[in-house]
């Protein structure tokens, strides 16, 4: 494959209004914040990536200002002028920068896109190339939708109904200790057969075991990240006490974390977010471990713009991703997005991988400029 030489890196902090905000156990964001990364190669190709940093360090430790800072002063300088023979070399180039996974993932993603475009390949095929032998892209991703905390059970049923009508075959509800058993009981009364799961975003402690056991009767697909973000050990103590499968999100930030979670039997399912683990190179390592151990796997999201979502969709088309992903249609997130064409849901709750090279969707520069202006106007960090 052809190598790329990075000539420059442009950073665009953006704000996009969400069609439907996502209230979680740690709060709600007024808009979707992210840093869009453009890597320009010596031969004039632009690769796009998204550092999906938010406004509050609630899900992860970064925010948009730290993301911008790390990208500008610590990550980009290590990449500009480098010749890259393979995108899996990137983590080594920025290894001296500790942590800051979302920022690193944004830069790495832009390089993956530039590399795929330089070699006139779809990103999905490039990921397949680095996946275990025989793991070709399936060209489609089975998806679900993530629904935030609503004021009442009735409101929640109404939104679920709307999403079911749009074609989503799996519903994820955000929960918190004051809003869980009663909510799920109400949903199950109205909708006994839907594929349903919950995400606690680390809101519980091991003292809540008896409380969490009450969710066992509702036939949930899984319970995502019930316990603290940095505590794999506690999840190993919870897992044998509940019937609902335990899915880890926040706790798994490296391939090493996943190996540990498997070794101590703390995990039943993995939500892999490429941003959380620092990019697609680490994601491919994690993917290979999941495939080897037959650990059920799906790809999560950070309410990414089309730039971040396109790459995640390409990754999620790998065959060992075998549960519905949090990669919904564009209409669930933004109107309009900064990319074209929008991602659409098929009748069987799937999204197709686009045909074009790289991420396969085009960045609309005018909308990108508007989104940067919106960020500069609305940012609380002036
Ligand atoms: O915990 O999975 C999460 C969004 C932002 C931060 C954390 C999470 C989420 C989601 C989003 O649930 C799902 C999506 O991108 O559709
Ligand atoms: Mg989650």
XYZ file of C-alpha atoms and ligand atoms in Angstrom:
399
model
C 0.000 0.000 0.000
C 1.051 3.589 -0.626
C 2.400 5.505 2.361
C 1.282 9.034 3.248
C 3.299 12.037 4.368
C 1.432 14.467 6.594
C 1.834 18.067 5.470
C -0.506 19.803 7.932
C -3.264 19.228 10.459
C -6.253 21.559 10.840
C -8.495 21.520 13.926
C -12.145 22.597 13.943
C -13.994 22.790 17.285
C -17.699 22.428 16.469
C -21.121 22.702 18.079
C -24.117 20.880 16.604
C -27.615 21.025 18.031
C -29.096 17.617 18.697
C -32.503 16.636 17.373
C -33.114 14.865 20.687
C -30.690 15.441 23.584
C -29.380 12.493 25.587
C -29.846 12.883 29.335
C -27.686 10.392 31.232
C -26.993 9.680 34.901
C -24.289 12.370 34.728
C -26.354 15.049 33.018
C -27.181 16.463 29.598
C -25.070 18.463 27.133
C -26.584 21.626 25.573
C -25.086 20.695 22.197
C -22.811 18.133 20.665
C -19.248 19.415 20.955
C -16.349 17.816 19.100
C -13.063 18.644 17.443
C -12.994 17.746 13.761
C -9.470 16.913 12.596
C -8.337 17.372 9.003
C -5.054 15.752 8.033
C -3.692 17.048 4.721
C -1.121 14.883 2.928
C 1.775 15.964 0.672
C -0.266 14.795 -2.303
C -3.186 17.034 -1.318
C -5.592 14.468 0.126
C -7.671 15.476 3.159
C -8.426 12.837 5.774
C -11.110 13.533 8.374
C -11.438 12.384 11.961
C -13.461 13.337 15.018
C -12.236 13.805 18.562
C -15.574 13.340 20.227
C -14.796 15.294 23.348
C -17.800 16.793 25.116
C -18.332 19.930 27.187
C -18.256 18.222 30.572
C -15.743 15.631 31.682
C -18.617 13.358 32.764
C -18.287 10.321 30.519
C -14.532 10.593 30.157
C -11.843 12.818 31.653
C -11.416 15.086 28.608
C -13.397 18.083 27.434
C -13.354 20.047 24.196
C -10.739 22.520 25.442
C -8.345 19.847 26.683
C -8.953 17.983 23.420
C -8.084 21.023 21.360
C -5.067 21.784 23.517
C -3.653 18.249 23.385
C -4.224 17.999 19.651
C -2.666 21.385 18.910
C 0.378 21.322 21.184
C 1.160 17.670 21.854
C -0.367 15.378 19.236
C -0.218 17.261 15.899
C 3.458 18.301 16.303
C 4.367 14.607 16.643
C 2.563 13.762 13.396
C 3.226 16.628 10.982
C 6.025 15.807 8.473
C 5.871 12.109 9.349
C 5.672 9.499 6.605
C 3.274 6.758 7.594
C 3.564 3.322 6.002
C 0.601 1.945 7.932
C -1.973 3.628 10.203
C -1.275 1.106 12.971
C 2.069 2.920 13.439
C 0.305 6.028 14.708
C -0.050 5.031 18.399
C 3.731 4.648 18.621
C 4.255 8.183 17.274
C 2.022 9.692 19.956
C 2.779 7.246 22.731
C 4.716 9.879 24.708
C 1.407 11.690 25.252
C -0.281 9.830 28.077
C -4.048 9.297 28.175
C -6.205 11.754 26.189
C -7.793 8.941 24.226
C -10.520 10.939 22.525
C -8.039 13.517 21.243
C -5.662 10.815 19.992
C -8.528 8.895 18.390
C -9.519 11.982 16.393
C -6.045 12.419 14.934
C -5.641 8.713 14.256
C -9.038 8.521 12.538
C -8.097 11.352 10.163
C -4.932 9.442 9.260
C -6.908 6.221 8.652
C -9.207 8.154 6.321
C -6.307 9.829 4.460
C -4.546 6.473 4.142
C -7.645 4.722 2.804
C -8.297 7.547 0.313
C -4.671 7.517 -0.845
C -5.037 3.813 -1.560
C -8.502 4.281 -3.081
C -10.064 1.922 -0.564
C -13.082 2.087 1.661
C -12.180 2.375 5.325
C -14.199 -0.797 5.983
C -11.882 -2.736 3.641
C -8.807 -1.184 5.227
C -10.021 -2.267 8.691
C -10.651 -5.774 7.305
C -7.056 -5.818 6.073
C -5.836 -5.389 9.667
C -8.439 -7.705 11.237
C -7.764 -11.417 11.843
C -7.632 -13.599 8.694
C -10.993 -14.052 7.030
C -12.678 -11.143 8.822
C -14.057 -9.353 5.760
C -16.450 -6.426 6.129
C -20.128 -7.410 6.008
C -21.035 -4.031 4.418
C -23.903 -3.494 6.854
C -24.261 -2.733 10.532
C -27.218 -3.765 12.681
C -28.059 -0.825 14.875
C -30.249 0.306 17.747
C -30.958 3.649 19.342
C -30.006 5.187 22.672
C -32.732 7.124 24.517
C -32.026 9.563 27.336
C -33.759 9.872 30.699
C -37.291 11.260 30.190
C -39.598 12.964 32.710
C -42.050 10.026 32.923
C -42.754 6.431 31.896
C -45.399 7.704 29.438
C -42.898 10.035 27.766
C -40.427 7.187 27.522
C -43.000 4.841 25.966
C -43.894 7.564 23.444
C -40.280 8.027 22.341
C -39.689 4.281 22.167
C -42.814 3.923 20.039
C -41.555 6.631 17.690
C -38.183 4.888 17.349
C -39.840 1.502 16.760
C -41.949 3.083 14.025
C -38.775 4.423 12.425
C -37.493 0.842 12.323
C -35.084 0.530 15.249
C -34.959 -3.054 16.449
C -33.128 -2.466 19.739
C -33.811 0.185 22.340
C -31.277 1.333 24.940
C -32.546 3.336 27.896
C -30.377 5.421 30.188
C -31.053 4.701 33.861
C -29.951 6.027 37.251
C -30.617 4.833 40.831
C -33.798 6.891 41.202
C -35.090 5.956 37.757
C -34.729 2.296 36.878
C -36.946 -0.540 38.194
C -40.174 1.449 38.066
C -39.269 2.733 34.600
C -38.443 -0.691 33.162
C -41.526 -2.276 34.748
C -43.647 0.395 33.075
C -41.960 -0.133 29.711
C -42.346 -3.909 29.906
C -46.068 -3.536 30.656
C -46.528 -1.441 27.520
C -43.976 -3.204 25.304
C -43.334 -6.730 26.611
C -41.410 -8.074 23.611
C -39.054 -5.354 22.376
C -35.296 -5.869 22.488
C -34.422 -3.654 25.453
C -31.260 -2.837 27.380
C -30.159 -0.265 29.955
C -27.073 1.908 30.401
C -26.254 3.251 33.884
C -23.087 5.197 33.015
C -21.423 4.124 36.282
C -24.215 5.362 38.570
C -24.346 2.419 41.034
C -22.148 0.869 43.705
C -21.822 -2.699 44.908
C -24.230 -1.804 47.742
C -26.929 -1.665 45.057
C -26.678 -5.376 44.157
C -30.100 -6.247 45.565
C -31.586 -3.291 43.786
C -29.966 -4.219 40.448
C -31.161 -7.831 40.819
C -34.704 -6.527 40.439
C -33.915 -5.813 36.788
C -33.393 -9.542 36.183
C -37.099 -10.223 35.697
C -37.389 -7.915 32.667
C -35.458 -9.945 30.095
C -32.958 -7.200 29.300
C -30.395 -7.800 26.574
C -27.735 -6.382 28.892
C -26.947 -3.886 31.636
C -24.231 -1.467 30.501
C -21.596 -0.072 32.905
C -23.503 -0.247 36.197
C -20.483 0.363 38.477
C -17.675 2.954 38.597
C -15.800 3.734 35.415
C -12.414 2.661 36.724
C -13.433 -0.467 38.573
C -13.220 -3.729 36.667
C -12.794 -5.698 39.918
C -16.160 -4.573 41.302
C -17.873 -5.700 38.102
C -16.390 -9.176 38.627
C -18.126 -9.235 42.014
C -21.443 -8.066 40.597
C -21.499 -10.336 37.530
C -22.220 -13.690 39.254
C -24.980 -12.091 41.346
C -27.194 -10.861 38.499
C -28.745 -12.743 35.577
C -28.703 -9.766 33.201
C -25.482 -9.866 31.156
C -22.932 -7.227 32.193
C -21.663 -5.025 29.375
C -18.666 -2.796 30.013
C -18.248 0.620 28.421
C -16.272 3.216 30.461
C -14.146 0.582 32.259
C -12.422 -0.700 29.128
C -9.936 1.870 27.844
C -7.226 -0.440 26.471
C -6.805 -3.988 25.140
C -5.036 -4.690 28.408
C -8.164 -3.677 30.384
C -10.207 -6.113 28.332
C -7.721 -8.923 28.931
C -7.915 -8.219 32.658
C -11.727 -8.139 32.623
C -11.770 -11.511 30.836
C -9.198 -13.005 33.211
C -11.237 -12.121 36.301
C -14.631 -12.777 34.652
C -15.904 -9.208 34.980
C -17.431 -8.889 31.525
C -20.175 -10.586 29.497
C -20.409 -8.165 26.561
C -18.216 -5.320 25.297
C -19.327 -1.914 24.080
C -16.301 -0.871 22.034
C -16.000 2.850 21.410
C -12.969 3.552 19.276
C -12.743 7.050 20.842
C -12.598 5.677 24.379
C -9.685 3.353 23.625
C -7.616 5.952 21.755
C -8.409 4.988 18.173
C -8.808 2.243 15.600
C -5.400 0.611 16.091
C -6.233 -0.199 19.717
C -9.796 -1.045 18.620
C -8.408 -3.653 16.225
C -6.439 -5.258 19.059
C -9.576 -5.326 21.168
C -11.573 -6.688 18.249
C -9.096 -9.565 17.847
C -9.368 -10.432 21.557
C -13.178 -10.448 21.337
C -13.059 -12.677 18.259
C -10.619 -15.084 19.941
C -12.685 -15.316 23.138
C -16.062 -15.174 21.368
C -16.985 -12.248 23.566
C -20.190 -10.615 22.283
C -19.271 -7.227 20.849
C -20.929 -4.067 19.583
C -19.757 -0.590 18.709
C -20.975 2.297 20.839
C -21.157 5.979 20.049
C -20.561 9.432 21.490
C -23.346 11.103 19.494
C -20.664 11.695 16.844
C -21.150 13.897 13.830
C -21.150 12.150 10.455
C -17.338 12.248 10.413
C -16.937 10.125 13.525
C -19.978 7.973 12.858
C -18.932 7.080 9.295
C -15.659 5.602 10.544
C -17.413 3.778 13.386
C -19.898 2.325 10.897
C -17.012 1.094 8.753
C -15.437 -0.539 11.810
C -18.736 -2.014 13.013
C -19.183 -3.799 9.665
C -16.482 -6.279 10.740
C -18.065 -9.701 11.271
C -17.284 -10.256 14.979
C -19.381 -7.188 15.840
C -22.457 -9.265 16.549
C -24.889 -7.166 18.619
C -26.798 -4.010 17.587
C -24.648 -0.881 17.697
C -25.300 2.661 19.002
C -24.840 4.028 15.487
C -28.194 5.436 14.513
C -29.415 7.260 11.421
C -28.416 10.908 10.937
C -32.019 11.982 11.583
C -31.733 10.783 15.202
C -28.837 13.161 15.839
C -28.587 16.317 13.696
C -30.497 18.272 11.113
C -28.383 18.933 9.190
C -25.132 17.110 9.934
C -21.792 18.347 8.573
C -21.512 15.384 6.174
C -23.452 14.256 3.117
C -25.262 12.073 2.327
C -27.087 11.306 5.596
C -27.036 7.795 7.047
C -30.406 6.116 6.646
C -31.960 3.193 8.470
C -33.034 0.182 6.379
C -36.262 -1.737 7.071
C -34.380 -4.299 9.138
C -32.671 -1.825 11.502
C -29.419 -1.691 9.571
C -27.136 0.989 8.178
C -25.159 0.336 5.010
C -21.460 1.111 4.732
C -21.050 3.870 2.102
C -19.362 2.981 -1.191
C -16.807 5.786 -1.505
C -13.135 5.696 -0.525
C -12.167 6.397 3.093
C -15.097 7.278 5.359
C -17.285 7.408 2.239
C -19.184 10.595 3.133
C -18.247 14.166 2.178
C -17.620 16.947 4.664
C -19.702 20.011 3.774
C -17.183 22.806 4.384
C -19.837 25.481 4.611
C -21.675 23.628 7.372
C -18.369 22.901 9.077
C -17.580 26.637 9.114
C -21.047 27.355 10.535
C -20.556 24.722 13.232
C -17.228 26.310 14.233
C -18.864 29.753 14.430
C -21.643 28.246 16.567
C -19.050 26.743 18.896
C -17.201 30.039 19.226
C -20.434 31.802 20.045
C -21.882 29.190 22.431
C -18.848 27.847 24.208
C -18.926 28.317 27.976
C -15.094 28.423 27.933
C -14.347 32.015 26.902
O -22.572 5.768 27.588
O -22.895 4.990 25.674
C -22.770 5.965 26.420
C -23.321 9.136 24.386
C -22.416 9.998 24.967
C -21.686 9.551 26.045
C -21.851 8.249 26.516
C -22.749 7.389 25.910
C -23.518 7.851 24.870
C -24.534 7.043 24.217
C -24.708 7.431 22.801
O -25.254 6.242 24.775
C -25.128 6.666 21.768
C -25.010 7.208 20.377
O -23.980 7.797 19.984
O -25.978 7.010 19.677
Mg -22.490 3.630 27.795
